[in-house]
């Protein structure tokens, strides 16, 4: 992530966008991989996190980055913030699509989710391509994000639990990479002993 230019009226919101994305990605991936309460269980406990942390806070970080003149990070954070917010709404009991889909043919639900996942695979590949000249920590994060969504998308289309779990493991490490990237912005020689390597 580039250092903030001198003309900014706001602080660098990239750290907020990265940490909110990273924390929620780690939590959701642990549940999807079955690392905590078993595969596919406990996801609804993420409702508040999806709506407020990865949703509203990350979306706001994207808007601040756009105001700061950073189109790339603005597009990334606002799109993912909106996606997480939509995911949170889907989990709200009684009104979310999770309850609505419960009455549908499971095959249709799987294909609907696969179509959504495929669209996001294309978007994150564009984000990866836009980072090939960035520092290694950013490239690793976006590479892991691509692997998470690509493998998870394949698992959804093929109805293959092991692929979905494998995608979740990539997501777990992607979330950690995002948190590390946030730390590289927040921890520097002004307030820490050294600059974290990127």
Tab-separated table of C-alpha atoms in Angstrom:
chain	number	residue	atom	x	y	z
A	1	UNK	CA	0.000	0.000	0.000
A	2	UNK	CA	1.480	3.333	-1.068
A	3	UNK	CA	2.286	5.932	1.603
A	4	UNK	CA	-0.294	8.709	1.854
A	5	UNK	CA	0.395	11.726	-0.368
A	6	UNK	CA	0.909	15.060	1.360
A	7	UNK	CA	-2.296	16.642	0.055
A	8	UNK	CA	-4.643	14.184	1.811
A	9	UNK	CA	-7.361	15.679	3.964
A	10	UNK	CA	-8.011	12.295	5.590
A	11	UNK	CA	-5.720	9.696	7.104
A	12	UNK	CA	-4.837	6.506	5.255
A	13	UNK	CA	-7.961	4.345	5.628
A	14	UNK	CA	-6.300	1.293	4.065
A	15	UNK	CA	-5.412	-0.075	7.507
A	16	UNK	CA	-9.092	0.021	8.522
A	17	UNK	CA	-10.162	-1.688	5.302
A	18	UNK	CA	-7.495	-4.373	5.618
A	19	UNK	CA	-8.030	-5.172	9.297
A	20	UNK	CA	-11.826	-5.393	9.026
A	21	UNK	CA	-11.533	-7.621	5.956
A	22	UNK	CA	-8.789	-9.722	7.553
A	23	UNK	CA	-10.505	-10.326	10.890
A	24	UNK	CA	-13.805	-11.402	9.382
A	25	UNK	CA	-12.153	-13.513	6.682
A	26	UNK	CA	-10.200	-15.412	9.347
A	27	UNK	CA	-13.349	-15.986	11.427
A	28	UNK	CA	-15.531	-17.119	8.533
A	29	UNK	CA	-12.791	-19.321	7.055
A	30	UNK	CA	-12.266	-21.108	10.364
A	31	UNK	CA	-15.957	-21.990	10.441
A	32	UNK	CA	-16.081	-23.032	6.786
A	33	UNK	CA	-12.996	-25.208	7.199
A	34	UNK	CA	-14.469	-26.855	10.294
A	35	UNK	CA	-11.643	-25.622	12.527
A	36	UNK	CA	-13.965	-24.597	15.362
A	37	UNK	CA	-17.521	-25.914	15.561
A	38	UNK	CA	-17.565	-28.267	12.591
A	39	UNK	CA	-17.882	-27.749	8.857
A	40	UNK	CA	-20.648	-25.343	7.866
A	41	UNK	CA	-21.812	-24.641	11.436
A	42	UNK	CA	-21.797	-21.377	13.327
A	43	UNK	CA	-21.773	-19.151	10.227
A	44	UNK	CA	-24.854	-17.236	11.415
A	45	UNK	CA	-22.927	-16.070	14.450
A	46	UNK	CA	-21.035	-13.915	11.933
A	47	UNK	CA	-24.137	-11.807	11.140
A	48	UNK	CA	-23.134	-8.801	13.237
A	49	UNK	CA	-19.499	-8.995	12.133
A	50	UNK	CA	-20.550	-9.134	8.469
A	51	UNK	CA	-22.895	-6.162	8.771
A	52	UNK	CA	-20.857	-3.831	10.987
A	53	UNK	CA	-17.171	-4.760	10.814
A	54	UNK	CA	-16.503	-6.185	7.351
A	55	UNK	CA	-19.576	-4.445	5.933
A	56	UNK	CA	-20.070	-0.863	7.098
A	57	UNK	CA	-16.526	-0.190	8.382
A	58	UNK	CA	-14.815	-1.624	5.289
A	59	UNK	CA	-17.237	0.177	2.963
A	60	UNK	CA	-16.478	3.446	4.778
A	61	UNK	CA	-12.739	2.791	4.417
A	62	UNK	CA	-13.251	2.406	0.680
A	63	UNK	CA	-15.104	5.715	0.443
A	64	UNK	CA	-12.309	7.441	2.372
A	65	UNK	CA	-9.709	5.990	0.030
A	66	UNK	CA	-11.684	7.259	-2.973
A	67	UNK	CA	-11.769	10.698	-1.320
A	68	UNK	CA	-8.000	10.381	-0.879
A	69	UNK	CA	-7.598	9.754	-4.598
A	70	UNK	CA	-6.857	6.015	-4.313
A	71	UNK	CA	-9.225	4.475	-6.868
A	72	UNK	CA	-7.846	0.930	-6.570
A	73	UNK	CA	-8.213	0.573	-2.804
A	74	UNK	CA	-11.496	2.487	-2.925
A	75	UNK	CA	-12.956	0.039	-5.438
A	76	UNK	CA	-11.607	-2.989	-3.542
A	77	UNK	CA	-12.813	-1.955	-0.078
A	78	UNK	CA	-16.230	-0.639	-1.119
A	79	UNK	CA	-16.998	-3.709	-3.239
A	80	UNK	CA	-15.954	-6.117	-0.501
A	81	UNK	CA	-17.669	-4.042	2.168
A	82	UNK	CA	-20.911	-4.162	0.185
A	83	UNK	CA	-20.469	-7.908	-0.350
A	84	UNK	CA	-19.940	-8.584	3.348
A	85	UNK	CA	-22.947	-6.404	4.220
A	86	UNK	CA	-25.077	-8.384	1.746
A	87	UNK	CA	-23.770	-11.605	3.287
A	88	UNK	CA	-24.800	-10.348	6.714
A	89	UNK	CA	-28.278	-9.437	5.504
A	90	UNK	CA	-28.621	-12.927	4.023
A	91	UNK	CA	-28.078	-14.371	7.506
A	92	UNK	CA	-30.751	-12.286	9.273
A	93	UNK	CA	-33.401	-14.765	10.460
A	94	UNK	CA	-36.757	-14.436	8.729
A	95	UNK	CA	-35.699	-11.999	6.032
A	96	UNK	CA	-32.380	-13.313	4.717
A	97	UNK	CA	-31.889	-15.383	1.598
A	98	UNK	CA	-30.582	-18.274	3.710
A	99	UNK	CA	-34.105	-18.826	5.048
A	100	UNK	CA	-35.595	-18.215	1.613
A	101	UNK	CA	-33.250	-20.725	-0.022
A	102	UNK	CA	-34.123	-23.344	2.600
A	103	UNK	CA	-37.387	-23.927	0.709
A	104	UNK	CA	-35.719	-24.201	-2.698
A	105	UNK	CA	-34.237	-27.162	-4.518
A	106	UNK	CA	-30.685	-27.623	-3.086
A	107	UNK	CA	-29.352	-28.019	-6.619
A	108	UNK	CA	-30.709	-24.593	-7.593
A	109	UNK	CA	-29.277	-23.035	-4.438
A	110	UNK	CA	-25.855	-24.530	-5.169
A	111	UNK	CA	-25.879	-23.157	-8.708
A	112	UNK	CA	-27.066	-19.719	-7.546
A	113	UNK	CA	-24.194	-19.571	-5.062
A	114	UNK	CA	-21.795	-20.833	-7.728
A	115	UNK	CA	-22.752	-18.021	-10.106
A	116	UNK	CA	-22.131	-15.426	-7.391
A	117	UNK	CA	-18.774	-17.025	-6.548
A	118	UNK	CA	-17.737	-17.069	-10.219
A	119	UNK	CA	-18.378	-13.333	-10.598
A	120	UNK	CA	-16.192	-12.649	-7.542
A	121	UNK	CA	-13.446	-14.895	-8.925
A	122	UNK	CA	-13.246	-12.626	-11.983
A	123	UNK	CA	-13.165	-9.458	-9.854
A	124	UNK	CA	-10.411	-10.661	-7.508
A	125	UNK	CA	-8.311	-11.744	-10.500
A	126	UNK	CA	-8.543	-8.150	-11.769
A	127	UNK	CA	-7.434	-6.975	-8.314
A	128	UNK	CA	-4.499	-9.390	-8.376
A	129	UNK	CA	-3.487	-8.158	-11.839
A	130	UNK	CA	-3.599	-4.598	-10.513
A	131	UNK	CA	-1.119	-5.542	-7.783
A	132	UNK	CA	1.637	-7.250	-9.749
A	133	UNK	CA	3.915	-4.225	-9.264
A	134	UNK	CA	3.051	-3.844	-5.580
A	135	UNK	CA	5.093	-5.152	-2.648
A	136	UNK	CA	5.275	-8.871	-1.933
A	137	UNK	CA	2.953	-8.802	1.115
A	138	UNK	CA	0.141	-7.354	-1.025
A	139	UNK	CA	0.758	-9.821	-3.854
A	140	UNK	CA	0.654	-12.764	-1.424
A	141	UNK	CA	-2.620	-11.516	0.075
A	142	UNK	CA	-4.320	-11.177	-3.320
A	143	UNK	CA	-2.905	-14.497	-4.522
A	144	UNK	CA	-4.361	-16.239	-1.464
A	145	UNK	CA	-7.658	-14.410	-1.999
A	146	UNK	CA	-7.781	-15.709	-5.578
A	147	UNK	CA	-7.040	-19.248	-4.420
A	148	UNK	CA	-9.708	-18.983	-1.704
A	149	UNK	CA	-12.425	-17.915	-4.105
A	150	UNK	CA	-11.349	-20.056	-7.073
A	151	UNK	CA	-11.087	-23.271	-5.076
A	152	UNK	CA	-14.241	-22.462	-3.109
A	153	UNK	CA	-16.101	-21.685	-6.339
A	154	UNK	CA	-15.025	-25.021	-7.828
A	155	UNK	CA	-16.176	-26.777	-4.650
A	156	UNK	CA	-19.551	-25.048	-4.831
A	157	UNK	CA	-20.118	-25.919	-8.495
A	158	UNK	CA	-18.994	-29.526	-8.001
A	159	UNK	CA	-20.684	-29.886	-4.604
A	160	UNK	CA	-17.334	-31.042	-3.226
A	161	UNK	CA	-16.903	-30.514	0.521
A	162	UNK	CA	-13.124	-31.027	0.526
A	163	UNK	CA	-12.623	-28.324	-2.107
A	164	UNK	CA	-14.790	-25.903	-0.136
A	165	UNK	CA	-12.746	-26.655	2.988
A	166	UNK	CA	-9.491	-26.199	1.036
A	167	UNK	CA	-10.736	-22.803	-0.189
A	168	UNK	CA	-11.508	-21.889	3.408
A	169	UNK	CA	-7.927	-22.704	4.438
A	170	UNK	CA	-6.642	-20.363	1.734
A	171	UNK	CA	-9.102	-17.792	3.113
A	172	UNK	CA	-7.713	-18.259	6.614
A	173	UNK	CA	-4.182	-17.425	5.466
A	174	UNK	CA	-5.493	-14.621	3.234
A	175	UNK	CA	-7.124	-13.046	6.293
A	176	UNK	CA	-3.860	-13.296	8.227
A	177	UNK	CA	-2.030	-11.703	5.281
A	178	UNK	CA	-4.553	-8.836	5.256
A	179	UNK	CA	-4.019	-8.287	8.982
A	180	UNK	CA	-0.256	-8.260	8.424
A	181	UNK	CA	-0.666	-5.674	5.655
A	182	UNK	CA	-2.707	-3.532	8.052
A	183	UNK	CA	0.068	-3.870	10.634
A	184	UNK	CA	2.682	-2.665	8.112
A	185	UNK	CA	0.727	0.585	7.798
A	186	UNK	CA	0.085	1.093	11.514
A	187	UNK	CA	3.460	0.006	12.899
A	188	UNK	CA	6.410	2.076	11.746
A	189	UNK	CA	9.537	3.675	13.164
A	190	UNK	CA	7.507	6.575	14.567
A	191	UNK	CA	5.483	4.371	16.934
A	192	UNK	CA	7.242	0.975	16.808
A	193	UNK	CA	10.810	-0.302	17.006
A	194	UNK	CA	11.106	-0.859	13.247
A	195	UNK	CA	9.170	-0.941	9.985
A	196	UNK	CA	7.628	-4.318	9.230
A	197	UNK	CA	9.035	-5.874	6.036
A	198	UNK	CA	6.768	-5.858	2.995
